[in-house]
Coordinates of C-alpha atoms and ligand atoms in Angstrom, one line a residue:
M624 CA -56.5 114.4 85.6
D625 CA -54.8 116.8 87.9
K626 CA -51.2 117.1 89.2
I627 CA -49.8 119.1 92.1
I628 CA -46.8 121.3 91.7
I629 CA -44.6 122.3 94.6
E630 CA -41.6 124.7 94.8
G631 CA -39.9 123.5 97.9
G632 CA -38.0 125.3 100.6
R633 CA -40.5 127.5 102.5
A634 CA -41.1 127.1 106.2
L635 CA -44.8 126.8 107.0
K636 CA -46.2 129.5 109.2
G637 CA -49.7 130.3 110.4
K638 CA -52.9 128.5 111.3
V639 CA -54.8 125.6 109.7
K640 CA -58.2 124.2 110.4
I641 CA -58.7 120.5 110.3
S642 CA -61.7 118.9 108.5
G643 CA -64.0 116.1 109.6
A644 CA -62.5 112.6 109.7
K645 CA -63.1 110.6 106.5
N646 CA -62.8 107.3 108.4
A647 CA -65.5 108.4 110.9
A648 CA -67.8 110.0 108.3
L649 CA -67.9 106.8 106.2
P650 CA -69.3 104.4 108.8
I651 CA -71.5 107.1 110.2
L652 CA -73.1 107.7 106.8
A653 CA -73.6 103.9 106.5
A654 CA -75.3 103.9 110.0
C655 CA -78.0 106.3 108.7
I656 CA -79.4 103.2 106.8
L657 CA -80.2 101.5 110.1
T658 CA -83.5 103.3 110.7
P659 CA -86.0 105.4 108.6
G660 CA -85.7 109.1 109.4
L661 CA -83.9 112.4 108.7
H662 CA -80.4 112.3 110.2
V663 CA -78.3 115.5 110.4
L664 CA -74.5 115.3 110.2
E665 CA -72.1 118.1 111.0
N666 CA -68.5 118.4 109.9
V667 CA -68.7 115.9 106.9
P668 CA -65.6 116.5 104.8
R669 CA -65.9 117.2 101.1
L670 CA -64.0 114.2 99.7
N671 CA -64.3 111.9 96.8
D672 CA -64.7 108.8 99.1
I673 CA -67.7 110.6 100.8
K674 CA -69.1 111.3 97.3
T675 CA -68.7 107.6 96.4
M676 CA -70.5 106.5 99.6
K677 CA -73.3 109.0 98.9
R678 CA -73.7 107.7 95.3
I679 CA -74.0 104.1 96.5
M680 CA -76.5 105.0 99.2
A681 CA -78.4 107.1 96.7
K682 CA -78.8 103.9 94.6
F683 CA -80.6 102.4 97.7
G684 CA -83.1 105.4 97.6
I685 CA -81.4 107.5 100.3
N686 CA -81.5 111.3 99.7
F687 CA -78.9 113.8 100.7
A688 CA -79.4 117.6 101.1
K689 CA -76.8 120.2 102.2
K690 CA -78.2 122.9 104.4
Q691 CA -76.0 125.6 106.0
G692 CA -72.9 123.4 106.3
L693 CA -75.0 120.4 107.5
L694 CA -75.7 117.2 105.6
E695 CA -79.2 115.9 105.9
V696 CA -79.6 112.2 105.2
N697 CA -83.1 111.1 104.5
S698 CA -83.3 107.3 104.8
N699 CA -87.1 107.0 104.8
N700 CA -87.4 105.2 101.5
V701 CA -84.9 102.4 100.7
L702 CA -85.5 100.7 97.4
G703 CA -82.4 98.7 96.8
F704 CA -79.8 96.5 98.5
E705 CA -77.0 96.2 96.0
A706 CA -73.7 98.1 96.0
P707 CA -72.4 97.6 92.4
Y708 CA -68.8 96.8 91.3
D709 CA -68.2 100.0 89.4
L710 CA -68.6 102.1 92.7
V711 CA -67.2 99.6 95.2
K712 CA -64.0 99.1 93.2
T713 CA -63.1 102.7 93.9
M714 CA -63.6 102.5 97.6
R715 CA -63.2 99.5 99.8
A716 CA -65.1 101.1 102.7
S717 CA -68.3 100.3 100.8
I718 CA -68.1 97.0 102.8
L719 CA -69.4 99.1 105.7
L720 CA -72.9 99.0 104.1
L721 CA -73.2 95.2 104.7
G722 CA -73.9 95.4 108.5
P723 CA -76.5 98.1 108.3
L724 CA -78.4 96.7 105.3
L725 CA -78.6 93.3 107.0
A726 CA -79.7 94.8 110.3
R727 CA -82.5 96.8 108.7
Y728 CA -83.7 94.6 105.7
G729 CA -82.2 91.2 106.3
R730 CA -80.5 91.2 102.9
A731 CA -77.6 92.8 101.0
R732 CA -75.6 92.3 97.8
I733 CA -72.3 94.0 97.7
S734 CA -69.5 93.7 95.3
L735 CA -66.5 92.0 96.9
P736 CA -63.8 94.6 97.3
G737 CA -60.6 93.4 95.6
G738 CA -57.1 93.9 96.9
C739 CA -55.7 97.4 96.9
A740 CA -52.3 99.0 96.5
I741 CA -51.4 98.7 100.1
G742 CA -52.3 95.0 100.6
A743 CA -54.7 92.1 100.0
R744 CA -57.1 93.5 102.7
P745 CA -59.5 90.5 103.1
I746 CA -62.9 90.9 104.8
N747 CA -63.0 87.4 106.2
F748 CA -63.4 88.7 109.8
H749 CA -66.5 90.7 108.8
L750 CA -68.1 87.7 107.1
K751 CA -67.2 85.2 109.9
A752 CA -68.8 87.5 112.5
L753 CA -72.0 88.0 110.5
T754 CA -72.3 84.3 109.9
A755 CA -72.0 83.8 113.7
M756 CA -74.9 86.2 114.0
G757 CA -77.0 84.1 111.8
A758 CA -76.4 85.5 108.3
D759 CA -76.3 83.2 105.4
I760 CA -73.5 84.5 103.2
S761 CA -72.4 83.3 99.7
L762 CA -69.8 84.6 97.4
N763 CA -70.8 84.4 93.7
H764 CA -69.7 86.2 90.5
G765 CA -67.6 88.7 92.5
Y766 CA -70.5 89.6 94.9
I767 CA -71.2 89.0 98.5
T768 CA -74.9 88.0 98.9
A769 CA -76.1 88.0 102.5
Q770 CA -79.5 87.0 103.9
A771 CA -80.7 86.9 107.5
G772 CA -84.1 86.7 109.1
K773 CA -83.3 88.5 112.3
L774 CA -79.7 88.8 113.2
R775 CA -78.9 87.4 116.7
G776 CA -76.3 88.4 119.2
A777 CA -73.1 86.5 119.4
N778 CA -69.7 86.2 121.1
I779 CA -67.2 87.3 118.6
S780 CA -63.4 87.5 119.0
F781 CA -61.5 89.1 116.2
D782 CA -58.2 87.4 115.3
I783 CA -56.6 90.8 114.9
P784 CA -58.3 94.2 115.6
T785 CA -60.0 95.4 112.5
V786 CA -61.4 98.9 112.2
T787 CA -64.1 98.5 109.6
G788 CA -64.8 95.0 110.8
T789 CA -65.5 96.3 114.4
E790 CA -67.7 99.1 112.9
N791 CA -69.6 96.7 110.6
I792 CA -70.4 94.3 113.3
M793 CA -71.3 97.0 115.8
M794 CA -73.9 98.3 113.3
A795 CA -75.2 94.7 112.6
A796 CA -75.6 94.1 116.3
V797 CA -77.5 97.2 117.4
M798 CA -80.9 95.8 116.5
A799 CA -80.0 92.1 116.8
Q800 CA -81.8 89.8 119.1
G801 CA -79.9 89.6 122.4
Q802 CA -76.3 90.6 123.3
T803 CA -73.2 90.8 121.2
I804 CA -69.8 90.9 122.7
L805 CA -66.9 91.9 120.5
R806 CA -63.4 91.0 121.8
N807 CA -60.1 92.2 120.5
S808 CA -62.0 95.1 118.9
A809 CA -60.4 98.1 117.2
K810 CA -60.0 101.0 119.7
E811 CA -59.6 103.8 117.1
P812 CA -61.3 107.1 117.8
E813 CA -63.4 106.6 114.6
V814 CA -64.9 103.5 116.2
V815 CA -65.8 105.5 119.3
D816 CA -67.3 108.3 117.1
L817 CA -69.5 105.7 115.3
A818 CA -70.6 104.3 118.7
N819 CA -71.5 107.9 119.8
M820 CA -73.7 108.3 116.7
L821 CA -75.3 104.9 117.3
R822 CA -76.0 105.8 121.0
G823 CA -77.6 109.0 119.7
M824 CA -79.9 106.8 117.6
G825 CA -80.9 104.9 120.7
A826 CA -78.4 101.9 120.6
D827 CA -77.2 100.3 123.8
I828 CA -73.3 100.0 123.4
E829 CA -70.6 100.0 126.1
G830 CA -66.9 99.5 126.0
D831 CA -66.1 101.3 122.7
G832 CA -62.5 102.6 122.9
T833 CA -61.5 99.4 124.8
D834 CA -60.9 96.0 123.3
T835 CA -64.2 94.6 124.5
I836 CA -67.4 96.1 123.2
T837 CA -70.8 95.0 124.5
I838 CA -74.0 95.7 122.4
N839 CA -77.4 94.9 123.7
G840 CA -79.8 94.7 120.7
V841 CA -82.7 97.2 120.9
K842 CA -86.1 96.9 119.1
E843 CA -85.8 100.1 117.2
L844 CA -83.6 103.1 116.6
R845 CA -84.4 106.8 115.9
S846 CA -82.8 109.4 113.6
A847 CA -80.0 111.4 115.1
R848 CA -77.9 114.6 114.8
H849 CA -74.1 114.1 115.1
K850 CA -70.9 116.0 114.6
I851 CA -68.1 114.0 113.0
I852 CA -64.8 114.1 114.9
S853 CA -61.8 115.9 113.3
D854 CA -59.5 114.0 111.1
R855 CA -56.4 112.9 113.1
I856 CA -54.6 111.8 110.0
E857 CA -55.0 115.2 108.3
A858 CA -53.9 116.9 111.6
G859 CA -50.9 114.5 111.8
T860 CA -49.9 115.3 108.2
F861 CA -49.8 119.0 109.0
M862 CA -47.8 118.3 112.2
I863 CA -45.2 116.4 110.3
A864 CA -45.1 119.1 107.6
A865 CA -44.5 121.8 110.2
A866 CA -41.6 119.8 111.7
M867 CA -40.1 118.9 108.3
T868 CA -40.1 122.4 106.9
K869 CA -38.7 124.0 110.2
G870 CA -42.0 125.8 110.3
D871 CA -44.2 127.0 113.2
I872 CA -47.9 126.3 112.8
K873 CA -51.1 126.1 114.9
I874 CA -53.5 123.3 114.1
D875 CA -57.0 124.2 115.0
A876 CA -60.2 122.1 115.3
C877 CA -58.2 118.9 116.1
C878 CA -58.2 116.4 119.0
P879 CA -54.7 116.4 120.6
E880 CA -55.6 113.3 122.7
N881 CA -55.9 111.2 119.5
L882 CA -52.4 112.2 118.3
R883 CA -50.3 111.2 121.4
A884 CA -48.2 108.6 119.5
L885 CA -47.2 111.0 116.8
M886 CA -46.6 113.9 119.3
D887 CA -44.2 111.6 121.2
K888 CA -42.2 110.7 118.0
L889 CA -42.1 114.3 116.7
E890 CA -40.7 115.5 120.1
H891 CA -38.0 112.8 119.9
A892 CA -37.2 114.2 116.4
G893 CA -36.7 117.6 118.0
A894 CA -40.0 119.4 117.3
T895 CA -41.5 121.6 120.0
I896 CA -45.1 120.8 120.6
S897 CA -47.8 122.3 122.8
F898 CA -51.5 121.7 122.9
F899 CA -54.6 122.8 124.7
D900 CA -58.3 122.0 124.1
D901 CA -58.7 121.5 120.3
C902 CA -55.5 123.0 119.1
I903 CA -51.9 121.9 118.7
S904 CA -48.8 124.1 117.9
V905 CA -45.8 122.5 116.3
K906 CA -42.4 124.2 115.8
G907 CA -39.8 122.4 113.7
P908 CA -36.3 121.8 114.9
D909 CA -33.1 123.2 113.2
I910 CA -31.8 119.6 112.9
I911 CA -34.3 116.7 112.6
E912 CA -33.2 113.7 114.7
S913 CA -33.7 110.2 113.5
V914 CA -36.5 108.3 115.2
D915 CA -37.7 104.7 114.7
I916 CA -41.4 104.0 114.3
K917 CA -43.5 100.8 114.2
T918 CA -47.1 101.0 113.1
I919 CA -49.6 99.4 115.6
P920 CA -53.4 99.6 116.0
Y921 CA -54.6 102.7 118.0
P922 CA -53.3 104.0 120.4
G923 CA -50.0 103.0 118.7
F924 CA -48.4 104.9 115.8
P925 CA -51.0 104.9 112.9
S926 CA -50.2 103.1 109.6
D927 CA -52.0 106.0 107.9
L928 CA -49.1 108.4 109.0
Q929 CA -46.2 106.0 108.2
A930 CA -45.5 107.3 104.7
Q931 CA -45.6 110.9 105.8
F932 CA -43.3 110.2 108.8
M933 CA -40.9 108.3 106.5
S934 CA -40.7 111.4 104.3
M935 CA -39.5 113.4 107.2
M936 CA -36.9 110.7 108.2
C937 CA -35.5 111.0 104.7
I938 CA -34.0 114.4 105.8
A939 CA -33.2 113.5 109.4
K940 CA -29.7 113.2 110.9
G941 CA -28.6 109.6 110.8
W942 CA -30.4 106.3 110.4
S943 CA -33.9 105.4 111.2
M944 CA -36.1 102.3 110.9
V945 CA -39.8 102.2 109.9
R946 CA -41.7 99.0 110.6
E947 CA -45.1 98.5 109.0
T948 CA -47.1 95.8 110.8
I949 CA -50.7 96.5 109.6
F950 CA -50.5 96.2 105.8
E951 CA -48.1 94.0 103.9
N952 CA -47.4 96.3 101.0
R953 CA -47.5 99.8 102.4
F954 CA -44.0 100.9 101.1
I955 CA -44.9 101.7 97.5
H956 CA -44.1 105.3 98.2
V957 CA -40.4 104.3 98.7
S958 CA -39.5 104.0 95.1
E959 CA -40.9 107.5 94.4
L960 CA -39.1 109.0 97.4
R961 CA -35.9 107.4 96.0
R962 CA -36.5 109.4 92.8
M963 CA -36.2 112.5 95.0
G964 CA -32.8 111.4 96.4
A965 CA -34.0 109.4 99.5
N966 CA -31.7 106.6 100.7
I967 CA -34.1 103.8 101.8
E968 CA -33.5 100.0 101.9
I969 CA -36.5 97.7 102.3
N970 CA -36.3 94.3 104.0
G971 CA -39.7 92.7 104.3
N972 CA -41.8 95.0 106.5
Q973 CA -38.9 97.1 107.5
A974 CA -37.5 100.2 105.8
L975 CA -34.0 101.4 106.8
I976 CA -33.6 105.1 106.0
R977 CA -30.3 107.0 105.9
G978 CA -31.2 110.6 106.3
Q979 CA -29.9 112.9 103.5
E980 CA -29.0 116.6 103.8
Q981 CA -31.4 117.3 101.0
L982 CA -34.2 115.9 98.8
F983 CA -34.4 117.0 95.2
S984 CA -37.4 118.0 93.2
A985 CA -38.6 115.4 90.6
P986 CA -41.8 114.3 88.8
V987 CA -43.3 111.5 91.0
M988 CA -46.4 109.4 91.0
A989 CA -48.9 109.0 93.9
T990 CA -49.8 105.3 94.4
D991 CA -52.3 105.6 97.2
L992 CA -53.9 108.2 99.5
R993 CA -51.3 108.5 102.2
A994 CA -48.4 108.0 99.7
S995 CA -49.7 111.2 97.9
A996 CA -49.4 113.2 101.1
C997 CA -45.9 111.8 101.7
L998 CA -44.8 112.9 98.3
I999 CA -46.2 116.4 98.8
L1000 CA -44.4 116.7 102.1
A1001 CA -41.1 115.6 100.4
G1002 CA -41.9 118.3 97.7
L1003 CA -42.2 121.0 100.4
V1004 CA -38.6 120.5 101.4
A1005 CA -37.1 119.5 98.1
N1006 CA -34.3 121.5 96.5
G1007 CA -34.6 122.4 92.9
E1008 CA -37.1 123.9 90.5
R1009 CA -40.3 122.0 91.1
T1010 CA -41.8 118.7 92.2
E1011 CA -44.8 117.4 90.3
V1012 CA -47.0 114.9 92.0
H1013 CA -49.1 112.9 89.4
R1014 CA -52.2 110.8 89.9
I1015 CA -53.5 113.1 92.5
Y1016 CA -57.0 111.6 92.4
H1017 CA -55.7 109.4 95.3
L1018 CA -55.3 112.5 97.4
D1019 CA -58.7 113.8 96.6
R1020 CA -60.2 110.6 98.0
G1021 CA -59.1 111.6 101.5
Y1022 CA -57.8 115.1 102.0
E1023 CA -60.0 118.2 101.8
D1024 CA -58.2 121.1 100.0
L1025 CA -54.8 119.9 101.1
E1026 CA -52.9 122.1 98.6
K1027 CA -55.0 125.2 99.4
K1028 CA -54.3 124.7 103.1
F1029 CA -50.6 124.4 102.5
K1030 CA -50.7 127.5 100.3
A1031 CA -52.4 129.4 103.1
L1032 CA -49.5 128.4 105.4
G1033 CA -47.0 129.9 102.9
A1034 CA -46.1 127.0 100.7
S1035 CA -45.6 127.5 97.0
I1036 CA -48.0 124.8 95.8
W1037 CA -50.7 124.6 93.2
R1038 CA -52.8 122.3 91.1
E1039 CA -52.7 122.0 87.3
K1040 CA -54.6 120.0 84.8
V1041 CA -52.5 117.3 83.0
I1042 CA -53.0 117.8 79.3
S1043 CA -52.3 114.5 77.5
Ligands
LIG1479 N1 -57.8 92.1 108.1 C1 -58.0 90.8 107.7 N2 -59.3 90.3 107.6 C2 -60.4 91.2 107.8 C3 -60.2 92.5 108.1 C4 -58.9 92.9 108.2 O1 -57.1 90.0 107.6 O2 -61.5 90.7 107.6 C5 -56.4 92.6 108.2 C6 -56.1 93.6 107.2 O3 -55.6 93.0 106.0 C7 -55.0 94.4 107.9 C8 -55.4 94.4 109.3 O4 -56.4 93.3 109.4 O5 -53.8 93.7 107.8 C9 -56.1 95.6 109.8 O6 -57.0 96.1 108.8 P1 -58.4 96.9 109.2 O7 -59.5 96.0 108.9 O8 -58.3 97.5 110.5 O9 -58.3 98.0 108.1 P2 -59.6 98.6 107.4 O10 -60.7 98.6 108.4 O11 -59.8 98.0 106.1 C10 -59.2 101.1 108.2 C11 -59.0 102.4 107.5 C12 -57.7 102.5 106.8 C13 -56.6 102.3 107.9 C14 -56.8 100.9 108.6 C15 -55.8 100.7 109.7 C16 -61.3 103.0 107.0 C17 -62.4 103.3 106.0 N3 -60.1 102.6 106.6 O12 -59.1 100.1 107.2 O13 -57.6 103.8 106.3 O14 -55.3 102.3 107.3 O15 -58.1 100.9 109.2 O16 -55.9 101.7 110.7 O17 -61.5 103.3 108.2 C18 -56.7 105.4 104.8 O18 -57.5 106.2 105.3 O19 -55.8 105.8 104.0 C19 -56.9 104.0 105.1 C20 -56.3 103.0 104.4

């Protein structure tokens, strides 16, 4: 197991290039199941979650080849329909295989993803929608077994917007009989990226990026070539890091349009931000002002940047309030931040933060993907010898070379093996 060591106190300077979006690449890989052929994907990030998705899909008989930075996905021969527990337990996004398998083969058996560190995360909306489309679903021995002759279009209204739920049902609907209308859909850029891939495959989809998506089922699809959008959460993490460390960095290969909510909050905190085309510059303020945030589905402030923003508020001037409305347990980083000197009180889904002049280095433990990033950010500004972030396997699920990118921006940060 690895740990990350940080000697804090250096302002970040220079340029960083953002990788492809994990949460777009995962459903897009799953979409390759929908039709036989050779799909070509650009900008697929090198992450453990992507490896897990490829390992499950390889069990179905799908082959992968890397050629000149591209990923070729050969879905000509599919031999299996089962996503086993030992792989699904490490990555909840495996549920994204349910829609495409049902659409292409009329059957799937997928281990039921359990709860995870940030909340219970049920999948009832996925299952209810597939049932409305004619699937017969049963839950036995920890597995979801789904059967359908031909899925049929349906009118589906999600109780609350669900990102993977919207994606799963979009994929189930592209070859269903008739029209599917999804209301109260998720509007995240990753949903739009999947819709773009599906249109490239010949699907008839309209309204993605709004709360009503209309899908007219088509008889068949074709293979496609697609470039995955850049990771807005990775870009956002660097933006916060620049502001926190009083740095001055340029973030390349990102999509400023997808980061409006964060830009607005960072400007209120005193950062200077400019952007054009696919690049954002962030200069940190001398004094970080306190700013309240509330996580909301896109285009609101993303839950996936809440922990990182809280890390910055720990050294802001005055009091701030962070409200988490998406996941019920996404404050587990708080006890680790407190070990570094943060003053945070939790009351239900609200965290009240009293900014401190300084955080202090300490050994801390990552509890989930975004919590890992939050602790690294805290380490970048911590006073003292060194911060050690343990259980870094969480980080490797969703950030490509994060510590190398920070090092290139001037941070004193490296990875070490933990010898037990
Ligand atoms: N929900 C239900 N029932 C469902 C589906 C969702 O009650 O059937 C609830 C969830 O428990 C949650 C809310 O609805 O309270 C929204 O959850 P959503 O389904 O949108 O989350 P998700 O699709 O499981 C994706 C990302 C997460 C990100 C959330 C919110 C992927 C692979 N994962 O999860 O990413 O936090 O949307 O934006 O796209 C991460 O990358 O670190 C991460 C956790």
